[in-house]
Amino acid sequence: MSEPNPYADGEPEYKWGPTQPPGTPAYGYPNPAPGYGYPGQGTPDYSQTQPALPIPTGGPPAPMGGAPLVSIGDITVMGDSIVTPAGTLPLRGAVWNATDMSRTEEKIPAHAIVLAVVFFIFCLLGLLFLLMKEKTTTGFIQVTVTSGGRHHSTMIPARGPESFQMVMGQINYARSLSSM
C-alpha cells in the first residue's frame, strides 16, 4: 500500500486509491488506529460528553410488571411494558400491525361424492349430496410490534375464518393501551 500506483503514469485522469505520501505505512499497519480495537488501546475519554444525570432517590417506585393484560402469541402486554422472547419493550408509543396470511378453502368431501354416486343409481336424489361443502382454514396471522427502536414479530396459526377478527380485537386493545 505504500508503493506508488504503477498505473498512474499512463493517463493522468485515471488515478485510483487514497492519496498517500510514499513511505508512510498503510492505515492500521503495524499498529491499529488510536481509538479502535481492544479496550485500553487509546480509548477515547468520555468525560467531555454531557454530564451524568442525577439518579432519583426516594419516592414511589415506577410501576412494573403486574398481571398480563393481553397475550397475543408469544407477545404479552403488561401494565407498562411489552414482554417478548427477545426482551422487554416499552408499551407507550408502540406500533402494532397484523397481516392475515391465512386462506379458507371450500371443497366437496370424498364421502359426499361416494354417497352421490351410490344414491344416484337407486334414485335421482343422490345428486343432492354434491351440495355438501367442507371449509378448511390454513395459514398464519403475523403480528408485529415496534417500540423503543426494537421490533418483534410472531406467527399465530389460523384455526378458522374468524381467527383474524379475534386477533384484531386483541391488537386494538393493545393499541388503546399503547396510546395512554
Short mmCIF file of N, CA and C in Angstrom, two decimals:
data_model
loop_
_atom_site.label_atom_id
_atom_site.label_comp_id
_atom_site.label_asym_id
_atom_site.label_seq_id
_atom_site.Cartn_x
_atom_site.Cartn_y
_atom_site.Cartn_z
N MET A 1 0.82 -1.19 0.00
CA MET A 1 0.00 0.00 0.00
C MET A 1 0.86 1.26 0.00
N SER A 2 2.12 1.17 0.44
CA SER A 2 2.94 2.35 0.49
C SER A 2 3.67 2.59 -0.83
N GLU A 3 3.52 1.67 -1.77
CA GLU A 3 4.16 1.85 -3.08
C GLU A 3 3.31 2.76 -3.94
N PRO A 4 3.91 3.53 -4.82
CA PRO A 4 3.11 4.39 -5.69
C PRO A 4 2.32 3.55 -6.69
N ASN A 5 1.28 4.16 -7.21
CA ASN A 5 0.40 3.49 -8.16
C ASN A 5 1.14 3.27 -9.47
N PRO A 6 1.34 2.01 -9.92
CA PRO A 6 2.09 1.78 -11.16
C PRO A 6 1.29 2.16 -12.40
N TYR A 7 0.00 2.30 -12.31
CA TYR A 7 -0.83 2.60 -13.48
C TYR A 7 -1.09 4.10 -13.64
N ALA A 8 -0.59 4.92 -12.77
CA ALA A 8 -0.89 6.34 -12.80
C ALA A 8 -0.12 7.09 -13.87
N ASP A 9 0.97 6.55 -14.39
CA ASP A 9 1.78 7.32 -15.33
C ASP A 9 1.20 7.33 -16.75
N GLY A 10 0.34 6.39 -17.12
CA GLY A 10 -0.19 6.33 -18.48
C GLY A 10 -1.21 7.43 -18.75
N GLU A 11 -2.22 7.54 -17.95
CA GLU A 11 -3.28 8.53 -18.15
C GLU A 11 -3.42 9.33 -16.86
N PRO A 12 -3.36 10.64 -16.93
CA PRO A 12 -3.41 11.43 -15.70
C PRO A 12 -4.79 11.41 -15.03
N GLU A 13 -5.88 11.24 -15.79
CA GLU A 13 -7.21 11.26 -15.17
C GLU A 13 -7.56 9.90 -14.55
N TYR A 14 -6.74 8.89 -14.82
CA TYR A 14 -7.00 7.57 -14.27
C TYR A 14 -6.13 7.34 -13.04
N LYS A 15 -6.60 7.87 -11.91
CA LYS A 15 -5.88 7.69 -10.65
C LYS A 15 -6.87 7.12 -9.65
N TRP A 16 -6.47 6.07 -8.99
CA TRP A 16 -7.34 5.44 -8.03
C TRP A 16 -6.59 5.26 -6.72
N GLY A 17 -7.36 4.95 -5.70
CA GLY A 17 -6.77 4.71 -4.40
C GLY A 17 -6.60 5.99 -3.61
N PRO A 18 -6.30 5.86 -2.33
CA PRO A 18 -6.15 7.05 -1.49
C PRO A 18 -4.85 7.77 -1.81
N THR A 19 -4.91 9.06 -1.67
CA THR A 19 -3.70 9.85 -1.85
C THR A 19 -2.88 9.74 -0.58
N GLN A 20 -1.75 9.06 -0.67
CA GLN A 20 -0.94 8.78 0.49
C GLN A 20 0.51 9.04 0.10
N PRO A 21 1.20 9.82 0.87
CA PRO A 21 2.60 10.07 0.51
C PRO A 21 3.41 8.78 0.57
N PRO A 22 4.36 8.62 -0.32
CA PRO A 22 5.14 7.39 -0.32
C PRO A 22 5.98 7.28 0.95
N GLY A 23 6.12 6.05 1.41
CA GLY A 23 6.92 5.79 2.59
C GLY A 23 6.12 5.72 3.87
N THR A 24 4.83 6.12 3.87
CA THR A 24 4.02 6.04 5.08
C THR A 24 3.33 4.69 5.11
N PRO A 25 3.20 4.09 6.27
CA PRO A 25 2.56 2.78 6.32
C PRO A 25 1.05 2.91 6.07
N ALA A 26 0.46 1.82 5.65
CA ALA A 26 -0.98 1.79 5.38
C ALA A 26 -1.75 1.97 6.69
N TYR A 27 -3.01 2.28 6.58
CA TYR A 27 -3.87 2.52 7.74
C TYR A 27 -3.94 1.26 8.59
N GLY A 28 -3.64 1.40 9.85
CA GLY A 28 -3.74 0.28 10.77
C GLY A 28 -2.54 -0.63 10.78
N TYR A 29 -1.51 -0.33 10.01
CA TYR A 29 -0.34 -1.21 9.98
C TYR A 29 0.87 -0.48 10.49
N PRO A 30 1.65 -0.93 11.31
CA PRO A 30 1.59 -2.19 12.06
C PRO A 30 0.72 -2.06 13.30
N ASN A 31 0.34 -0.86 13.73
CA ASN A 31 -0.48 -0.68 14.92
C ASN A 31 -1.85 -0.18 14.50
N PRO A 32 -2.90 -0.56 15.24
CA PRO A 32 -4.23 -0.06 14.89
C PRO A 32 -4.33 1.44 15.15
N ALA A 33 -5.29 2.04 14.49
CA ALA A 33 -5.52 3.47 14.66
C ALA A 33 -5.94 3.75 16.10
N PRO A 34 -5.61 4.92 16.63
CA PRO A 34 -5.99 5.21 18.02
C PRO A 34 -7.51 5.28 18.15
N GLY A 35 -8.02 4.72 19.22
CA GLY A 35 -9.44 4.77 19.49
C GLY A 35 -10.19 3.55 18.99
N TYR A 36 -9.54 2.66 18.29
CA TYR A 36 -10.21 1.47 17.77
C TYR A 36 -9.52 0.23 18.31
N GLY A 37 -10.20 -0.89 18.27
CA GLY A 37 -9.60 -2.14 18.69
C GLY A 37 -10.02 -2.54 20.08
N TYR A 38 -9.14 -3.22 20.76
CA TYR A 38 -9.44 -3.73 22.08
C TYR A 38 -9.43 -2.60 23.10
N PRO A 39 -10.17 -2.77 24.20
CA PRO A 39 -10.18 -1.73 25.23
C PRO A 39 -8.78 -1.52 25.79
N GLY A 40 -8.48 -0.29 26.11
CA GLY A 40 -7.19 0.05 26.67
C GLY A 40 -6.19 0.51 25.63
N GLN A 41 -6.53 0.40 24.35
CA GLN A 41 -5.63 0.87 23.29
C GLN A 41 -6.12 2.22 22.79
N GLY A 42 -5.86 3.21 23.51
CA GLY A 42 -6.23 4.56 23.07
C GLY A 42 -7.73 4.78 23.06
N THR A 43 -8.43 4.29 24.07
CA THR A 43 -9.87 4.50 24.11
C THR A 43 -10.15 5.97 24.36
N PRO A 44 -11.18 6.51 23.73
CA PRO A 44 -11.47 7.93 23.90
C PRO A 44 -11.95 8.24 25.32
N ASP A 45 -11.74 9.44 25.73
CA ASP A 45 -12.15 9.88 27.06
C ASP A 45 -13.57 10.40 26.95
N TYR A 46 -14.48 9.82 27.71
CA TYR A 46 -15.88 10.21 27.63
C TYR A 46 -16.24 11.30 28.64
N SER A 47 -15.28 11.86 29.30
CA SER A 47 -15.59 12.90 30.27
C SER A 47 -15.98 14.21 29.60
N GLN A 48 -15.72 14.33 28.30
CA GLN A 48 -16.05 15.57 27.60
C GLN A 48 -17.49 15.57 27.11
N THR A 49 -18.20 14.47 27.27
CA THR A 49 -19.59 14.42 26.83
C THR A 49 -20.47 15.07 27.88
N GLN A 50 -21.77 14.89 27.76
CA GLN A 50 -22.70 15.52 28.67
C GLN A 50 -22.49 15.03 30.09
N PRO A 51 -22.76 15.86 31.07
CA PRO A 51 -22.61 15.41 32.46
C PRO A 51 -23.66 14.35 32.78
N ALA A 52 -23.33 13.50 33.73
CA ALA A 52 -24.24 12.42 34.12
C ALA A 52 -25.48 13.00 34.76
N LEU A 53 -26.63 12.38 34.47
CA LEU A 53 -27.89 12.81 35.06
C LEU A 53 -27.96 12.30 36.49
N PRO A 54 -28.56 13.07 37.38
CA PRO A 54 -28.66 12.60 38.77
C PRO A 54 -29.63 11.42 38.86
N ILE A 55 -29.30 10.48 39.72
CA ILE A 55 -30.15 9.32 39.91
C ILE A 55 -31.19 9.68 40.95
N PRO A 56 -32.49 9.55 40.60
CA PRO A 56 -33.51 9.91 41.59
C PRO A 56 -33.53 8.89 42.72
N THR A 57 -33.61 9.40 43.91
CA THR A 57 -33.70 8.54 45.09
C THR A 57 -34.97 8.85 45.83
N GLY A 58 -35.54 7.86 46.45
CA GLY A 58 -36.76 8.05 47.20
C GLY A 58 -37.97 8.13 46.27
N GLY A 59 -39.11 8.37 46.84
CA GLY A 59 -40.33 8.46 46.05
C GLY A 59 -40.87 7.09 45.71
N PRO A 60 -42.07 7.03 45.14
CA PRO A 60 -42.65 5.73 44.83
C PRO A 60 -41.93 5.11 43.63
N PRO A 61 -41.77 3.80 43.64
CA PRO A 61 -41.12 3.15 42.51
C PRO A 61 -42.01 3.20 41.27
N ALA A 62 -41.38 3.12 40.13
CA ALA A 62 -42.14 3.12 38.88
C ALA A 62 -42.95 1.84 38.78
N PRO A 63 -44.16 1.93 38.20
CA PRO A 63 -44.98 0.71 38.10
C PRO A 63 -44.32 -0.28 37.15
N MET A 64 -44.14 -1.48 37.62
CA MET A 64 -43.52 -2.53 36.83
C MET A 64 -44.36 -3.78 36.94
N GLY A 65 -44.36 -4.55 35.88
CA GLY A 65 -44.98 -5.87 35.92
C GLY A 65 -46.46 -5.83 36.15
N GLY A 66 -46.92 -6.63 37.07
CA GLY A 66 -48.34 -6.77 37.31
C GLY A 66 -48.89 -7.95 36.54
N ALA A 67 -50.19 -8.04 36.48
CA ALA A 67 -50.84 -9.12 35.76
C ALA A 67 -50.84 -8.83 34.27
N PRO A 68 -50.71 -9.85 33.44
CA PRO A 68 -50.77 -9.62 31.99
C PRO A 68 -52.15 -9.11 31.59
N LEU A 69 -52.16 -8.09 30.75
CA LEU A 69 -53.43 -7.53 30.30
C LEU A 69 -53.95 -8.25 29.06
N VAL A 70 -53.05 -8.57 28.13
CA VAL A 70 -53.43 -9.32 26.93
C VAL A 70 -52.20 -10.07 26.44
N SER A 71 -52.43 -11.24 25.87
CA SER A 71 -51.35 -12.06 25.34
C SER A 71 -51.70 -12.41 23.90
N ILE A 72 -50.81 -12.05 22.98
CA ILE A 72 -51.00 -12.30 21.55
C ILE A 72 -49.83 -13.16 21.09
N GLY A 73 -50.06 -14.45 20.94
CA GLY A 73 -48.97 -15.34 20.58
C GLY A 73 -47.94 -15.37 21.70
N ASP A 74 -46.68 -15.07 21.38
CA ASP A 74 -45.65 -15.01 22.42
C ASP A 74 -45.38 -13.59 22.88
N ILE A 75 -46.27 -12.65 22.55
CA ILE A 75 -46.18 -11.26 22.98
C ILE A 75 -47.16 -11.06 24.14
N THR A 76 -46.65 -10.59 25.27
CA THR A 76 -47.50 -10.36 26.44
C THR A 76 -47.43 -8.88 26.80
N VAL A 77 -48.60 -8.27 26.96
CA VAL A 77 -48.69 -6.86 27.33
C VAL A 77 -48.94 -6.78 28.83
N MET A 78 -48.00 -6.13 29.52
CA MET A 78 -48.11 -5.94 30.96
C MET A 78 -48.62 -4.50 31.20
N GLY A 79 -48.58 -4.05 32.43
CA GLY A 79 -49.09 -2.72 32.78
C GLY A 79 -48.38 -1.58 32.08
N ASP A 80 -47.06 -1.65 31.92
CA ASP A 80 -46.31 -0.56 31.30
C ASP A 80 -45.27 -1.06 30.31
N SER A 81 -45.30 -2.33 29.96
CA SER A 81 -44.28 -2.86 29.06
C SER A 81 -44.86 -4.00 28.22
N ILE A 82 -44.12 -4.35 27.20
CA ILE A 82 -44.46 -5.46 26.31
C ILE A 82 -43.34 -6.48 26.46
N VAL A 83 -43.68 -7.69 26.87
CA VAL A 83 -42.69 -8.73 27.10
C VAL A 83 -42.69 -9.68 25.91
N THR A 84 -41.53 -9.84 25.28
CA THR A 84 -41.35 -10.75 24.15
C THR A 84 -40.17 -11.67 24.46
N PRO A 85 -40.01 -12.75 23.71
CA PRO A 85 -38.83 -13.60 23.93
C PRO A 85 -37.52 -12.87 23.66
N ALA A 86 -37.56 -11.81 22.84
CA ALA A 86 -36.35 -11.05 22.53
C ALA A 86 -36.03 -9.99 23.57
N GLY A 87 -36.93 -9.74 24.51
CA GLY A 87 -36.69 -8.73 25.53
C GLY A 87 -37.95 -7.94 25.83
N THR A 88 -37.81 -6.93 26.66
CA THR A 88 -38.94 -6.11 27.08
C THR A 88 -38.93 -4.80 26.31
N LEU A 89 -40.10 -4.41 25.77
CA LEU A 89 -40.26 -3.17 25.03
C LEU A 89 -41.16 -2.24 25.83
N PRO A 90 -41.00 -0.93 25.69
CA PRO A 90 -41.92 -0.01 26.37
C PRO A 90 -43.30 -0.04 25.70
N LEU A 91 -44.34 0.04 26.51
CA LEU A 91 -45.70 -0.02 25.98
C LEU A 91 -46.12 1.29 25.34
N ARG A 92 -45.71 2.39 25.95
CA ARG A 92 -46.14 3.70 25.45
C ARG A 92 -45.56 3.96 24.06
N GLY A 93 -46.41 4.27 23.10
CA GLY A 93 -45.99 4.60 21.76
C GLY A 93 -45.70 3.40 20.88
N ALA A 94 -46.10 2.21 21.28
CA ALA A 94 -45.84 1.02 20.48
C ALA A 94 -46.73 1.02 19.23
N VAL A 95 -46.18 0.50 18.14
CA VAL A 95 -46.91 0.41 16.88
C VAL A 95 -47.20 -1.06 16.63
N TRP A 96 -48.49 -1.38 16.44
CA TRP A 96 -48.94 -2.75 16.25
C TRP A 96 -49.42 -2.94 14.82
N ASN A 97 -49.06 -4.07 14.21
CA ASN A 97 -49.53 -4.41 12.86
C ASN A 97 -49.91 -5.89 12.83
N ALA A 98 -50.87 -6.21 11.97
CA ALA A 98 -51.27 -7.60 11.78
C ALA A 98 -51.47 -7.84 10.29
N THR A 99 -51.01 -9.00 9.83
CA THR A 99 -51.16 -9.39 8.44
C THR A 99 -51.81 -10.76 8.40
N ASP A 100 -52.91 -10.86 7.64
CA ASP A 100 -53.62 -12.13 7.52
C ASP A 100 -53.00 -12.93 6.38
N MET A 101 -52.30 -14.00 6.72
CA MET A 101 -51.68 -14.87 5.73
C MET A 101 -52.38 -16.23 5.70
N SER A 102 -53.66 -16.24 6.05
CA SER A 102 -54.41 -17.48 6.04
C SER A 102 -55.33 -17.52 4.83
N ARG A 103 -55.80 -18.71 4.54
CA ARG A 103 -56.76 -18.85 3.46
C ARG A 103 -57.77 -19.92 3.84
N THR A 104 -58.99 -19.75 3.36
CA THR A 104 -60.06 -20.70 3.63
C THR A 104 -60.48 -21.32 2.31
N GLU A 105 -60.41 -22.64 2.25
CA GLU A 105 -60.79 -23.37 1.04
C GLU A 105 -62.09 -24.10 1.29
N GLU A 106 -62.90 -24.19 0.26
CA GLU A 106 -64.16 -24.91 0.34
C GLU A 106 -64.15 -25.99 -0.73
N LYS A 107 -64.40 -27.24 -0.31
CA LYS A 107 -64.38 -28.33 -1.28
C LYS A 107 -65.44 -29.36 -0.91
N ILE A 108 -65.74 -30.22 -1.85
CA ILE A 108 -66.69 -31.32 -1.62
C ILE A 108 -65.91 -32.48 -1.03
N PRO A 109 -66.31 -32.99 0.14
CA PRO A 109 -65.58 -34.10 0.74
C PRO A 109 -65.75 -35.39 -0.07
N ALA A 110 -64.82 -36.32 0.13
CA ALA A 110 -64.82 -37.58 -0.63
C ALA A 110 -66.04 -38.43 -0.32
N HIS A 111 -66.49 -38.43 0.94
CA HIS A 111 -67.65 -39.26 1.27
C HIS A 111 -68.92 -38.73 0.61
N ALA A 112 -69.00 -37.44 0.34
CA ALA A 112 -70.18 -36.89 -0.35
C ALA A 112 -70.21 -37.36 -1.79
N ILE A 113 -69.06 -37.47 -2.43
CA ILE A 113 -69.01 -37.94 -3.82
C ILE A 113 -69.41 -39.42 -3.88
N VAL A 114 -68.94 -40.21 -2.92
CA VAL A 114 -69.31 -41.63 -2.89
C VAL A 114 -70.81 -41.79 -2.68
N LEU A 115 -71.38 -41.04 -1.74
CA LEU A 115 -72.82 -41.12 -1.49
C LEU A 115 -73.63 -40.65 -2.70
N ALA A 116 -73.14 -39.65 -3.41
CA ALA A 116 -73.85 -39.17 -4.60
C ALA A 116 -73.88 -40.23 -5.68
N VAL A 117 -72.79 -40.95 -5.86
CA VAL A 117 -72.76 -42.00 -6.89
C VAL A 117 -73.64 -43.17 -6.49
N VAL A 118 -73.58 -43.59 -5.22
CA VAL A 118 -74.38 -44.74 -4.77
C VAL A 118 -75.87 -44.42 -4.85
N PHE A 119 -76.29 -43.27 -4.36
CA PHE A 119 -77.71 -42.94 -4.35
C PHE A 119 -78.21 -42.49 -5.73
N PHE A 120 -77.35 -42.12 -6.62
CA PHE A 120 -77.78 -41.76 -7.98
C PHE A 120 -78.25 -43.02 -8.72
N ILE A 121 -77.63 -44.14 -8.39
CA ILE A 121 -78.03 -45.39 -9.04
C ILE A 121 -79.43 -45.80 -8.58
N PHE A 122 -79.74 -45.62 -7.31
CA PHE A 122 -81.03 -46.05 -6.77
C PHE A 122 -82.12 -45.00 -6.96
N CYS A 123 -81.80 -43.75 -6.78
CA CYS A 123 -82.79 -42.69 -7.00
C CYS A 123 -82.05 -41.43 -7.40
N LEU A 124 -82.73 -40.52 -8.05
CA LEU A 124 -82.08 -39.32 -8.57
C LEU A 124 -81.76 -38.29 -7.50
N LEU A 125 -82.12 -38.56 -6.25
CA LEU A 125 -81.85 -37.62 -5.17
C LEU A 125 -80.39 -37.67 -4.72
N GLY A 126 -79.62 -38.58 -5.24
CA GLY A 126 -78.23 -38.71 -4.85
C GLY A 126 -77.38 -37.50 -5.21
N LEU A 127 -77.82 -36.74 -6.20
CA LEU A 127 -77.07 -35.53 -6.60
C LEU A 127 -77.09 -34.44 -5.52
N LEU A 128 -78.03 -34.53 -4.60
CA LEU A 128 -78.09 -33.54 -3.51
C LEU A 128 -76.87 -33.67 -2.58
N PHE A 129 -76.23 -34.84 -2.56
CA PHE A 129 -75.04 -35.00 -1.72
C PHE A 129 -73.87 -34.14 -2.23
N LEU A 130 -73.92 -33.74 -3.49
CA LEU A 130 -72.87 -32.88 -4.03
C LEU A 130 -72.95 -31.46 -3.50
N LEU A 131 -74.04 -31.12 -2.83
CA LEU A 131 -74.16 -29.80 -2.22
C LEU A 131 -73.43 -29.71 -0.88
N MET A 132 -72.96 -30.84 -0.36
CA MET A 132 -72.22 -30.82 0.89
C MET A 132 -70.87 -30.15 0.65
N LYS A 133 -70.51 -29.21 1.49
CA LYS A 133 -69.23 -28.49 1.38
C LYS A 133 -68.49 -28.59 2.70
N GLU A 134 -67.19 -28.56 2.62
CA GLU A 134 -66.34 -28.60 3.80
C GLU A 134 -65.34 -27.45 3.70
N LYS A 135 -65.28 -26.61 4.74
CA LYS A 135 -64.36 -25.47 4.76
C LYS A 135 -63.16 -25.80 5.63
N THR A 136 -61.96 -25.54 5.10
CA THR A 136 -60.74 -25.73 5.86
C THR A 136 -59.92 -24.44 5.80
N THR A 137 -59.42 -24.02 6.94
CA THR A 137 -58.62 -22.81 7.02
C THR A 137 -57.19 -23.21 7.35
N THR A 138 -56.24 -22.71 6.55
CA THR A 138 -54.82 -22.97 6.77
C THR A 138 -54.08 -21.63 6.73
N GLY A 139 -52.92 -21.61 7.34
CA GLY A 139 -52.08 -20.41 7.30
C GLY A 139 -51.91 -19.80 8.67
N PHE A 140 -51.35 -18.60 8.66
CA PHE A 140 -50.99 -17.91 9.90
C PHE A 140 -51.41 -16.45 9.84
N ILE A 141 -51.45 -15.84 11.01
CA ILE A 141 -51.66 -14.40 11.16
C ILE A 141 -50.37 -13.86 11.77
N GLN A 142 -49.73 -12.93 11.07
CA GLN A 142 -48.46 -12.37 11.55
C GLN A 142 -48.75 -11.09 12.33
N VAL A 143 -48.27 -11.04 13.56
CA VAL A 143 -48.43 -9.86 14.43
C VAL A 143 -47.05 -9.29 14.69
N THR A 144 -46.88 -7.98 14.43
CA THR A 144 -45.60 -7.32 14.69
C THR A 144 -45.83 -6.14 15.63
N VAL A 145 -44.85 -5.90 16.48
CA VAL A 145 -44.88 -4.75 17.38
C VAL A 145 -43.52 -4.08 17.31
N THR A 146 -43.54 -2.75 17.24
CA THR A 146 -42.32 -1.95 17.21
C THR A 146 -42.43 -0.89 18.30
N SER A 147 -41.40 -0.84 19.15
CA SER A 147 -41.40 0.14 20.23
C SER A 147 -39.99 0.32 20.73
N GLY A 148 -39.65 1.54 21.04
CA GLY A 148 -38.34 1.83 21.60
C GLY A 148 -37.19 1.46 20.70
N GLY A 149 -37.39 1.54 19.39
CA GLY A 149 -36.33 1.19 18.45
C GLY A 149 -36.13 -0.30 18.27
N ARG A 150 -36.99 -1.12 18.83
CA ARG A 150 -36.88 -2.57 18.70
C ARG A 150 -38.13 -3.10 18.03
N HIS A 151 -38.03 -4.31 17.51
CA HIS A 151 -39.09 -4.89 16.71
C HIS A 151 -39.22 -6.37 17.05
N HIS A 152 -40.46 -6.86 17.13
CA HIS A 152 -40.69 -8.29 17.34
C HIS A 152 -41.88 -8.71 16.49
N SER A 153 -41.79 -9.93 15.98
CA SER A 153 -42.84 -10.48 15.12
C SER A 153 -43.17 -11.88 15.59
N THR A 154 -44.44 -12.26 15.52
CA THR A 154 -44.88 -13.59 15.88
C THR A 154 -45.91 -14.08 14.88
N MET A 155 -46.02 -15.39 14.75
CA MET A 155 -46.98 -16.01 13.84
C MET A 155 -47.99 -16.79 14.67
N ILE A 156 -49.28 -16.53 14.44
CA ILE A 156 -50.35 -17.19 15.16
C ILE A 156 -51.10 -18.07 14.16
N PRO A 157 -51.26 -19.36 14.43
CA PRO A 157 -51.97 -20.22 13.48
C PRO A 157 -53.44 -19.86 13.40
N ALA A 158 -53.97 -19.86 12.18
CA ALA A 158 -55.38 -19.54 11.95
C ALA A 158 -56.19 -20.82 12.12
N ARG A 159 -57.11 -20.83 13.05
CA ARG A 159 -57.93 -22.01 13.33
C ARG A 159 -59.21 -22.02 12.49
N GLY A 160 -59.66 -20.85 12.08
CA GLY A 160 -60.89 -20.75 11.30
C GLY A 160 -60.97 -19.39 10.64
N PRO A 161 -62.04 -19.15 9.88
CA PRO A 161 -62.16 -17.86 9.20
C PRO A 161 -62.30 -16.68 10.15
N GLU A 162 -62.70 -16.93 11.39
CA GLU A 162 -62.89 -15.85 12.36
C GLU A 162 -61.63 -15.54 13.16
N SER A 163 -60.54 -16.25 12.93
CA SER A 163 -59.31 -16.06 13.71
C SER A 163 -58.73 -14.66 13.56
N PHE A 164 -58.77 -14.12 12.34
CA PHE A 164 -58.19 -12.79 12.13
C PHE A 164 -58.97 -11.72 12.89
N GLN A 165 -60.29 -11.84 12.95
CA GLN A 165 -61.07 -10.86 13.70
C GLN A 165 -60.78 -10.95 15.20
N MET A 166 -60.55 -12.16 15.71
CA MET A 166 -60.23 -12.30 17.14
C MET A 166 -58.87 -11.67 17.44
N VAL A 167 -57.88 -11.90 16.58
CA VAL A 167 -56.56 -11.32 16.79
C VAL A 167 -56.61 -9.80 16.66
N MET A 168 -57.38 -9.29 15.71
CA MET A 168 -57.50 -7.84 15.55
C MET A 168 -58.16 -7.20 16.77
N GLY A 169 -59.09 -7.90 17.41
CA GLY A 169 -59.68 -7.39 18.65
C GLY A 169 -58.62 -7.25 19.74
N GLN A 170 -57.74 -8.25 19.86
CA GLN A 170 -56.66 -8.17 20.85
C GLN A 170 -55.68 -7.05 20.51
N ILE A 171 -55.37 -6.89 19.22
CA ILE A 171 -54.43 -5.85 18.81
C ILE A 171 -55.03 -4.46 19.04
N ASN A 172 -56.31 -4.30 18.77
CA ASN A 172 -56.94 -3.00 19.02
C ASN A 172 -56.93 -2.65 20.51
N TYR A 173 -57.08 -3.65 21.37
CA TYR A 173 -56.98 -3.41 22.81
C TYR A 173 -55.54 -3.01 23.18
N ALA A 174 -54.56 -3.70 22.59
CA ALA A 174 -53.16 -3.35 22.86
C ALA A 174 -52.84 -1.96 22.32
N ARG A 175 -53.41 -1.59 21.18
CA ARG A 175 -53.20 -0.24 20.64
C ARG A 175 -53.77 0.82 21.57
N SER A 176 -54.95 0.53 22.15
CA SER A 176 -55.53 1.51 23.07
C SER A 176 -54.66 1.65 24.34
N LEU A 177 -54.04 0.56 24.77
CA LEU A 177 -53.15 0.65 25.93
C LEU A 177 -51.87 1.42 25.57
N SER A 178 -51.41 1.27 24.34
CA SER A 178 -50.17 1.95 23.91
C SER A 178 -50.36 3.44 23.77
N SER A 179 -51.58 3.89 23.53
CA SER A 179 -51.81 5.32 23.33
C SER A 179 -52.03 6.07 24.63
N MET A 180 -52.13 5.37 25.75
CA MET A 180 -52.37 6.05 27.03
C MET A 180 -51.10 6.66 27.57
#
